[in-house]
mmCIF file of C-alpha atoms in Angstrom:
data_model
loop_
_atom_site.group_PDB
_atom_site.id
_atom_site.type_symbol
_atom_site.label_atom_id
_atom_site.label_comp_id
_atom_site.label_asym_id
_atom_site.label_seq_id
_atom_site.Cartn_x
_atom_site.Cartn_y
_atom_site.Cartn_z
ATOM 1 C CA UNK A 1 119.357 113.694 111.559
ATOM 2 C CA UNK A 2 115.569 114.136 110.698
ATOM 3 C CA UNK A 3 113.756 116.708 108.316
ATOM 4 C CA UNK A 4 110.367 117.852 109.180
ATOM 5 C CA UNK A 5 108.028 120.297 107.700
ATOM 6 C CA UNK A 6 106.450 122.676 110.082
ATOM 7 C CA UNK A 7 103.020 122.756 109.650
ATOM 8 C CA UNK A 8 102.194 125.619 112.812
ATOM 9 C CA UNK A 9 102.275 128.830 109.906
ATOM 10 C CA UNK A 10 101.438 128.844 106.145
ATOM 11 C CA UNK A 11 105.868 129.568 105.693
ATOM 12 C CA UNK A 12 106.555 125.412 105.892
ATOM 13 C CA UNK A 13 110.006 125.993 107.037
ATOM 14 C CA UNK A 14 112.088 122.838 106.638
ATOM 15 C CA UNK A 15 113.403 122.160 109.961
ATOM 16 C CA UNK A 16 116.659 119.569 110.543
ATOM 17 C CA UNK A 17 117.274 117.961 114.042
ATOM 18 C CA UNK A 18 120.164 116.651 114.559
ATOM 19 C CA UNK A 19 121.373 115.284 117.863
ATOM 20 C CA UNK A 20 125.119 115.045 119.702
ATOM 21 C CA UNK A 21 126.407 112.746 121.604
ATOM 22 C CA UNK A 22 125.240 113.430 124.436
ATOM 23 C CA UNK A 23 121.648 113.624 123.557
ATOM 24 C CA UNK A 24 121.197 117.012 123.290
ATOM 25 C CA UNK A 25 119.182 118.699 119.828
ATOM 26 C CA UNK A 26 119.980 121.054 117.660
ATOM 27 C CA UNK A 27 117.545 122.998 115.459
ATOM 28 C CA UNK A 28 118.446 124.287 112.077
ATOM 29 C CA UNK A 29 115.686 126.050 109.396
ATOM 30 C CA UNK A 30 112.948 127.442 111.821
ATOM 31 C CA UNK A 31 111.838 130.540 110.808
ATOM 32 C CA UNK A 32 110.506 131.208 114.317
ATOM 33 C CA UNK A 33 110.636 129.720 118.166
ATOM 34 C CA UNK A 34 107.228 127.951 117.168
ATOM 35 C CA UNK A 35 109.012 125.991 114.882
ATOM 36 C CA UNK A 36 111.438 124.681 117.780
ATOM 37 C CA UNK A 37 108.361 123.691 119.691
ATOM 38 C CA UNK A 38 106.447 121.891 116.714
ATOM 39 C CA UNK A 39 109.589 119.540 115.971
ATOM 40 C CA UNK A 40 110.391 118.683 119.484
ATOM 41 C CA UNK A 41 106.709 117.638 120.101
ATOM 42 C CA UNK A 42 106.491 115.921 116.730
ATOM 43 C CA UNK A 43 109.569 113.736 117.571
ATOM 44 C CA UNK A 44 108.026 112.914 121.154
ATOM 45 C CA UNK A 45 104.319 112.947 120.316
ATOM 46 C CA UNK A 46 102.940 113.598 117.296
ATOM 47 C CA UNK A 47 99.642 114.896 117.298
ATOM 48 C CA UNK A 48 96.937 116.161 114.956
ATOM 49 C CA UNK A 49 93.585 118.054 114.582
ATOM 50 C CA UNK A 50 91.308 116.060 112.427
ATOM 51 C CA UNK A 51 88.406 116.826 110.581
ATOM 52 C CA UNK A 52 85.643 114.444 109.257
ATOM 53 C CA UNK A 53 81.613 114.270 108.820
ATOM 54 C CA UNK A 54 79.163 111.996 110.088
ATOM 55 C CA UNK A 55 75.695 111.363 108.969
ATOM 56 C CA UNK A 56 73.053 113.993 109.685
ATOM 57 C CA UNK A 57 69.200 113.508 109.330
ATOM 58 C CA UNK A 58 66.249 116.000 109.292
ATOM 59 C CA UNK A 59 68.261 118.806 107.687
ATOM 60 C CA UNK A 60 68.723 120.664 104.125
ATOM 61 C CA UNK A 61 72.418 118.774 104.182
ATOM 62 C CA UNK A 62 73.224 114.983 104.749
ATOM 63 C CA UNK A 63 76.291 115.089 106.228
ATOM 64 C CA UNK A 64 77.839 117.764 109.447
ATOM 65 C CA UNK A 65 81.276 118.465 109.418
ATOM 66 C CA UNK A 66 82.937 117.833 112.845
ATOM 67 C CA UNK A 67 86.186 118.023 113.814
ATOM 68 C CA UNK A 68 88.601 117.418 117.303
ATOM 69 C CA UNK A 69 88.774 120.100 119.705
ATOM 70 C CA UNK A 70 92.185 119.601 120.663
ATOM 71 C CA UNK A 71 95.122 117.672 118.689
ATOM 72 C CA UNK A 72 94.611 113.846 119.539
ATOM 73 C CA UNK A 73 97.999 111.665 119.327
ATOM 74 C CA UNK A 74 98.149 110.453 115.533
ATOM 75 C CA UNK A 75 98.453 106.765 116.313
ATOM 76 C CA UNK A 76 94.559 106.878 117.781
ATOM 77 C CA UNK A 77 93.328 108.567 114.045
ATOM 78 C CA UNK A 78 92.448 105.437 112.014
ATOM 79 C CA UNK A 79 90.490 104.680 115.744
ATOM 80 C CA UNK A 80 89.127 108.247 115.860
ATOM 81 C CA UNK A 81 88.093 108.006 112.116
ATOM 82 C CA UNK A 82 86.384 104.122 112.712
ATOM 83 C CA UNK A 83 84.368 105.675 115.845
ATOM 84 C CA UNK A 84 82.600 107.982 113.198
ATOM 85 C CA UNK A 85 81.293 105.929 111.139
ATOM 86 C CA UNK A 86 78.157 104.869 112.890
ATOM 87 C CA UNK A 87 77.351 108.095 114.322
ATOM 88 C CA UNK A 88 74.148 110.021 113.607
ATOM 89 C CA UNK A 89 73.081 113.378 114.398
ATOM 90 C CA UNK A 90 69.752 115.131 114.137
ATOM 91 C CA UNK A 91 69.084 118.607 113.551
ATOM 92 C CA UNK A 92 68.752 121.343 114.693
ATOM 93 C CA UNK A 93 72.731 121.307 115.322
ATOM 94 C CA UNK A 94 74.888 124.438 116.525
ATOM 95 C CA UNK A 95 77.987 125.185 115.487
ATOM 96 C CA UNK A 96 80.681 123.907 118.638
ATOM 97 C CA UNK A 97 77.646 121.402 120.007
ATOM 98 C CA UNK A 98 79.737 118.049 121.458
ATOM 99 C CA UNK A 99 78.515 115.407 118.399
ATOM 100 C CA UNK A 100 81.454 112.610 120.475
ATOM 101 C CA UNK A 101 82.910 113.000 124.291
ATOM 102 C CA UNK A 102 85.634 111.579 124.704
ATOM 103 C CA UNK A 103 86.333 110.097 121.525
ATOM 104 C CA UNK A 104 88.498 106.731 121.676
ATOM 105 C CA UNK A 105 89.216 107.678 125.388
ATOM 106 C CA UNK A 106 91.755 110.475 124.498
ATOM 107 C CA UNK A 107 89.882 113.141 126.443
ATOM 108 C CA UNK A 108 89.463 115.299 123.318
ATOM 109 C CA UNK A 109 85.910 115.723 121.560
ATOM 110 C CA UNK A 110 84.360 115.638 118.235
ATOM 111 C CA UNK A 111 82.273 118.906 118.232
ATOM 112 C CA UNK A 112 80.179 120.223 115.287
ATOM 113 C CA UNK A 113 81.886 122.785 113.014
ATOM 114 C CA UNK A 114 78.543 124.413 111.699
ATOM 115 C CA UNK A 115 75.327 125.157 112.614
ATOM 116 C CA UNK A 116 72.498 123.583 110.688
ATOM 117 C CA UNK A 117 68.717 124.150 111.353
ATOM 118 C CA UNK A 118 65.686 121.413 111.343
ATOM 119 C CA UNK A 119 63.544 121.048 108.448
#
């Protein structure tokens, strides 16, 4: 039996999976069919969106928020999070601009999350 919080709606149902012998999974505390899909996927392959900054030069701001475009599979975050660190953008920026392809080889990119003009 495993508990998870779903984390797809603001609600947080607390789901419980449970599985019989003969593999099969039972769902118990969804409030809705997304719920279902959230807990199978976050027993097979946990993913998550993640959200960071990275430096930013020639603008009002020194740092631009950035974040995934898709969910990347939560054992590559501490990798995602380490490939940041050196980057560097220059302004101008716009919001949804591609700051990383690619990142750590997952497919997914780091775009920009705000649009931020040159001095």
């Amino acid at each position: 039996m495993t508990t998870l919080t779903c984390i797809n709606c603001p609600l947080g149902c607390q789901i419980t999976v449970t599985t019989d012998a003969q593999g099969g999974q039972h769902f118990e505390g969804n409030g809705c069919k997304r719920g279902i899909a959230y807990a199978q996927a976050e027993l097979t392959h946990p993913t998550r969106t993640i959200t960071s900054t990275v430096r930013l030069r020639d603008a009002a701001i020194a740092q631009l928020p950035v974040k995934t475009d898709a969910p990347i599979p939560k054992d590559k975050i501490r990798d995602c999070m380490g490939s940041l660190k050196p980057v560097e953008v220059c302004a101008p920026v716009q919001a949804g601009e591609i700051i990383v392809k690619d990142v750590c080889g997952t497919g997914v990119n780091i775009v920009a999350t705000r649009s931020v003009p040159r001095l």
